[in-house]
Amino acid sequence: QVQLVESGGGSVQTGGSLRLSCAGSGYTSNLFCMAWFRQGPGKEREGVAFINNYGSAEHTKSVAGRFTASIDSAKKILYLQMNNLKPEDTATYYCAAANFSWSCQRKEYDYWGRGTQVTVSS
């Protein structure tokens, strides 16, 4: 089993920055990719950033240029640097991970963290 624990959430004003972290533990040696998702109040969960063990990252349009995902593959720690935050970024942010490349390609994840809250005020 793999456990994922997010940290780094908080409350900021518009234009502020936060850095989220997600630490993996347990049987992490087989993890092939990790991702950040978020779910805002009254909204469906959406993918924010997707990254594989080689550091190749993909960001959804709404955060491209403002958010940057990175990974320490050796330590299995995923990061999300969030700059120029907007009120619409307010959400619970979740970390996810998958073991297989085909699962990563389909953006289907085996493991999920419990989330960390990000609140952006105007």
Coordinates of N, CA and C in Angstrom, one line a residue:
Q1 N 0.8 -1.2 0.0 CA 0.0 0.0 0.0 C 0.9 1.2 0.0
V2 N 0.3 2.3 -0.5 CA 1.0 3.6 -0.6 C 0.1 4.6 0.2
Q3 N 0.8 5.4 1.0 CA 0.1 6.5 1.7 C 0.6 7.8 1.1
L4 N -0.3 8.8 0.9 CA 0.0 10.1 0.4 C -0.5 11.1 1.4
V5 N 0.4 12.1 1.8 CA 0.0 13.1 2.7 C 0.3 14.4 2.2
E6 N -0.7 15.3 2.0 CA -0.5 16.6 1.5 C -0.2 17.6 2.6
S7 N 0.5 18.7 2.3 CA 0.7 19.8 3.3 C 1.0 21.0 2.5
G8 N 0.9 22.2 3.2 CA 1.3 23.4 2.6 C 0.1 24.3 2.3
G9 N -1.1 23.8 2.5 CA -2.3 24.7 2.2 C -2.4 25.8 3.2
G10 N -3.3 26.7 2.9 CA -3.5 27.9 3.8 C -4.4 28.9 3.1
S11 N -4.4 30.1 3.7 CA -5.2 31.2 3.2 C -4.3 32.3 2.8
V12 N -4.5 32.8 1.6 CA -3.7 33.9 1.0 C -4.7 34.9 0.3
Q13 N -4.1 36.0 0.0 CA -4.9 37.0 -0.8 C -4.6 36.8 -2.3
T14 N -5.5 37.4 -3.1 CA -5.3 37.4 -4.5 C -3.9 37.8 -4.9
G15 N -3.2 37.1 -5.8 CA -1.9 37.4 -6.2 C -0.8 36.7 -5.3
G16 N -1.2 36.1 -4.3 CA -0.2 35.5 -3.4 C 0.3 34.1 -3.9
S17 N 1.2 33.5 -3.1 CA 1.8 32.2 -3.5 C 1.7 31.2 -2.4
L18 N 1.6 30.0 -2.8 CA 1.7 28.9 -1.8 C 2.5 27.7 -2.5
R19 N 3.1 26.9 -1.7 CA 3.7 25.7 -2.2 C 3.2 24.5 -1.5
L20 N 2.6 23.6 -2.3 CA 2.0 22.4 -1.7 C 3.0 21.3 -1.8
S21 N 3.0 20.4 -0.9 CA 3.9 19.2 -0.9 C 3.0 17.9 -0.7
C22 N 3.4 16.8 -1.3 CA 2.8 15.6 -1.1 C 3.8 14.5 -0.9
A23 N 3.9 13.9 0.3 CA 4.9 12.9 0.6 C 4.3 11.6 0.5
G24 N 5.0 10.7 -0.3 CA 4.5 9.3 -0.4 C 5.3 8.4 0.6
S25 N 4.6 7.4 1.1 CA 5.3 6.4 2.0 C 4.7 5.1 1.7
G26 N 5.3 4.1 2.2 CA 4.9 2.7 1.9 C 5.6 2.1 0.7
Y27 N 4.9 1.4 -0.1 CA 5.5 0.8 -1.3 C 5.5 1.8 -2.5
T28 N 6.4 2.7 -2.3 CA 6.4 3.8 -3.4 C 7.3 3.5 -4.5
S29 N 8.1 2.4 -4.4 CA 9.1 2.2 -5.4 C 8.6 1.9 -6.8
N30 N 7.3 1.5 -6.9 CA 6.7 1.2 -8.2 C 5.9 2.3 -8.7
L31 N 5.8 3.4 -8.0 CA 5.0 4.5 -8.5 C 5.6 5.1 -9.8
F32 N 4.7 5.2 -10.8 CA 5.2 5.7 -12.1 C 4.9 7.2 -12.3
C33 N 3.7 7.6 -11.7 CA 3.4 9.0 -11.9 C 2.6 9.5 -10.7
M34 N 2.5 10.9 -10.6 CA 1.7 11.5 -9.5 C 1.0 12.7 -10.1
A35 N 0.0 13.2 -9.4 CA -0.8 14.3 -9.9 C -1.4 15.1 -8.8
W36 N -1.8 16.3 -9.2 CA -2.6 17.1 -8.3 C -4.0 17.3 -8.9
F37 N -5.0 17.2 -8.0 CA -6.4 17.4 -8.4 C -6.9 18.5 -7.4
R38 N -8.0 19.1 -7.7 CA -8.6 20.0 -6.7 C -10.1 19.9 -6.9
Q39 N -10.8 20.2 -5.8 CA -12.3 20.3 -5.8 C -12.7 21.5 -5.1
G40 N -13.3 22.5 -5.8 CA -13.8 23.7 -5.2 C -15.2 23.5 -4.7
P41 N -15.7 24.5 -3.9 CA -17.0 24.4 -3.3 C -18.1 24.3 -4.4
G42 N -18.9 23.3 -4.4 CA -19.9 23.2 -5.4 C -19.4 22.8 -6.8
K43 N -18.2 22.4 -6.9 CA -17.6 22.0 -8.2 C -17.2 20.6 -8.3
E44 N -17.0 20.1 -9.5 CA -16.5 18.7 -9.6 C -15.0 18.7 -9.5
R45 N -14.4 17.6 -9.1 CA -13.0 17.5 -9.0 C -12.4 17.6 -10.4
E46 N -11.3 18.3 -10.5 CA -10.6 18.5 -11.7 C -9.1 18.3 -11.6
G47 N -8.5 17.8 -12.6 CA -7.0 17.6 -12.6 C -6.3 18.9 -12.8
V48 N -5.3 19.2 -12.0 CA -4.5 20.4 -12.1 C -3.2 20.2 -12.8
A49 N -2.5 19.2 -12.4 CA -1.1 18.9 -12.9 C -0.8 17.4 -12.9
F50 N -0.1 17.0 -13.9 CA 0.2 15.5 -14.0 C 1.7 15.4 -14.3
I51 N 2.4 14.5 -13.6 CA 3.8 14.5 -13.7 C 4.3 13.0 -13.6
N52 N 5.3 12.6 -14.4 CA 5.8 11.3 -14.2 C 7.1 11.3 -13.5
N53 N 7.7 10.1 -13.3 CA 9.0 10.0 -12.6 C 10.1 10.7 -13.3
Y54 N 10.0 11.0 -14.6 CA 11.1 11.6 -15.3 C 11.0 13.1 -15.2
G55 N 9.9 13.6 -14.5 CA 9.8 15.0 -14.4 C 9.0 15.7 -15.5
S56 N 8.5 14.9 -16.4 CA 7.7 15.5 -17.5 C 6.3 15.9 -16.9
A57 N 5.9 17.1 -17.0 CA 4.7 17.6 -16.4 C 3.8 18.2 -17.4
E58 N 2.5 18.1 -17.1 CA 1.4 18.7 -17.9 C 0.5 19.5 -16.9
H59 N 0.1 20.7 -17.3 CA -0.7 21.5 -16.4 C -2.0 21.8 -17.1
T60 N -3.1 21.9 -16.4 CA -4.4 22.2 -17.0 C -4.3 23.7 -17.4
K61 N -5.1 24.1 -18.4 CA -5.1 25.4 -19.0 C -5.3 26.5 -17.9
S62 N -6.2 26.3 -17.0 CA -6.6 27.3 -16.1 C -5.4 27.7 -15.1
V63 N -4.4 26.8 -15.0 CA -3.3 27.1 -14.1 C -2.0 27.3 -14.8
A64 N -1.9 27.0 -16.1 CA -0.7 27.0 -16.9 C -0.1 28.4 -16.8
G65 N 1.2 28.5 -16.5 CA 1.9 29.8 -16.4 C 1.8 30.3 -15.0
R66 N 1.0 29.8 -14.1 CA 0.9 30.2 -12.7 C 1.3 29.1 -11.8
F67 N 1.0 27.9 -12.1 CA 1.3 26.7 -11.2 C 2.4 25.9 -11.9
T68 N 3.3 25.3 -11.1 CA 4.3 24.4 -11.6 C 4.4 23.2 -10.7
A69 N 4.2 22.1 -11.3 CA 4.4 20.8 -10.6 C 5.8 20.3 -10.7
S70 N 6.4 19.7 -9.7 CA 7.7 19.1 -9.8 C 7.7 17.9 -8.9
I71 N 8.7 17.0 -9.1 CA 8.8 15.8 -8.3 C 10.2 15.5 -7.9
D72 N 10.4 15.0 -6.7 CA 11.6 14.4 -6.2 C 11.4 12.9 -6.3
S73 N 11.8 12.4 -7.4 CA 11.5 11.0 -7.7 C 12.1 10.0 -6.7
A74 N 13.3 10.4 -6.2 CA 14.0 9.5 -5.2 C 13.2 9.4 -3.9
K75 N 12.7 10.6 -3.5 CA 12.0 10.7 -2.2 C 10.5 10.5 -2.4
K76 N 10.1 10.5 -3.6 CA 8.6 10.4 -3.9 C 7.9 11.5 -3.2
I77 N 8.4 12.7 -3.4 CA 7.7 13.9 -2.9 C 7.3 14.7 -4.1
L78 N 6.0 15.1 -4.2 CA 5.4 15.9 -5.3 C 5.2 17.3 -4.7
Y79 N 5.5 18.3 -5.6 CA 5.3 19.7 -5.2 C 4.4 20.3 -6.2
L80 N 3.7 21.4 -5.7 CA 3.0 22.3 -6.6 C 3.2 23.7 -6.1
Q81 N 4.0 24.4 -6.9 CA 4.2 25.8 -6.7 C 3.1 26.6 -7.3
M82 N 2.4 27.4 -6.5 CA 1.2 28.1 -7.0 C 1.5 29.6 -6.8
N83 N 1.6 30.3 -8.0 CA 1.8 31.8 -7.9 C 0.6 32.5 -8.5
N84 N 0.5 33.8 -8.2 CA -0.5 34.6 -8.7 C -1.9 33.9 -8.5
L85 N -2.1 33.6 -7.3 CA -3.4 32.9 -6.9 C -4.6 33.7 -7.1
K86 N -5.7 33.1 -7.5 CA -6.9 33.8 -7.7 C -8.0 33.2 -6.9
P87 N -9.1 33.9 -6.6 CA -10.2 33.4 -5.8 C -10.7 32.1 -6.3
E88 N -10.7 31.9 -7.7 CA -11.3 30.7 -8.3 C -10.3 29.5 -8.0
D89 N -9.2 29.7 -7.5 CA -8.3 28.6 -7.1 C -8.6 28.0 -5.8
T90 N -9.5 28.7 -5.1 CA -10.0 28.1 -3.8 C -10.5 26.7 -3.9
A91 N -10.0 25.8 -3.2 CA -10.4 24.4 -3.3 C -9.6 23.5 -2.3
T92 N -10.0 22.3 -2.2 CA -9.2 21.3 -1.5 C -8.4 20.6 -2.6
Y93 N -7.1 20.6 -2.3 CA -6.1 20.0 -3.3 C -5.7 18.7 -2.8
Y94 N -5.8 17.7 -3.8 CA -5.5 16.3 -3.5 C -4.3 15.9 -4.3
C95 N -3.5 15.0 -3.7 CA -2.4 14.4 -4.4 C -2.9 12.9 -4.8
A96 N -2.4 12.5 -6.0 CA -2.8 11.1 -6.4 C -1.6 10.5 -7.0
A97 N -1.5 9.2 -7.1 CA -0.4 8.4 -7.6 C -0.9 7.1 -8.3
A98 N -0.1 6.7 -9.3 CA -0.4 5.4 -9.9 C 0.9 4.7 -10.2
N99 N 0.7 3.3 -10.3 CA 1.8 2.4 -10.5 C 2.2 2.2 -11.9
F100 N 1.3 2.3 -12.9 CA 1.5 1.8 -14.2 C 1.4 2.9 -15.2
S101 N 2.3 2.8 -16.3 CA 2.2 3.9 -17.3 C 0.9 4.0 -18.0
W102 N 0.2 2.8 -18.2 CA -1.1 2.9 -18.9 C -2.1 3.6 -18.1
S103 N -2.0 3.3 -16.8 CA -2.9 4.0 -15.8 C -2.6 5.5 -15.8
C104 N -1.4 5.9 -15.9 CA -1.0 7.3 -15.9 C -1.6 8.0 -17.2
Q105 N -1.4 7.2 -18.3 CA -1.9 7.8 -19.6 C -3.4 8.0 -19.6
R106 N -4.1 7.2 -18.8 CA -5.6 7.3 -18.7 C -5.9 8.3 -17.6
K107 N -5.0 8.7 -16.9 CA -5.2 9.6 -15.7 C -6.1 8.9 -14.7
E108 N -5.8 7.6 -14.5 CA -6.5 6.8 -13.5 C -5.6 6.5 -12.4
Y109 N -5.9 6.9 -11.2 CA -4.9 6.8 -10.1 C -5.4 5.8 -9.0
D110 N -4.4 5.1 -8.5 CA -4.6 4.1 -7.5 C -4.7 4.6 -6.1
Y111 N -4.0 5.7 -5.8 CA -3.8 6.1 -4.4 C -4.1 7.6 -4.4
W112 N -4.8 8.0 -3.3 CA -5.2 9.4 -3.1 C -4.8 9.8 -1.6
G113 N -4.5 11.1 -1.5 CA -4.3 11.7 -0.2 C -5.6 12.3 0.3
R114 N -5.6 12.8 1.5 CA -6.9 13.3 2.1 C -7.1 14.8 1.8
G115 N -6.1 15.4 1.2 CA -6.3 16.8 0.8 C -5.8 17.9 1.7
T116 N -5.5 19.0 1.1 CA -5.1 20.2 1.9 C -5.9 21.4 1.3
Q117 N -6.4 22.3 2.2 CA -7.3 23.3 1.8 C -6.5 24.6 1.4
V118 N -6.9 25.1 0.3 CA -6.3 26.4 -0.2 C -7.5 27.4 -0.3
T119 N -7.3 28.5 0.3 CA -8.4 29.6 0.3 C -7.7 30.9 -0.2
V120 N -8.3 31.4 -1.3 CA -7.7 32.7 -1.8 C -8.8 33.8 -1.7
S121 N -8.5 34.8 -1.0 CA -9.5 35.9 -0.8 C -9.2 37.1 -1.7
S122 N -10.2 37.8 -2.1 CA -10.1 38.9 -3.0 C -9.8 40.2 -2.2

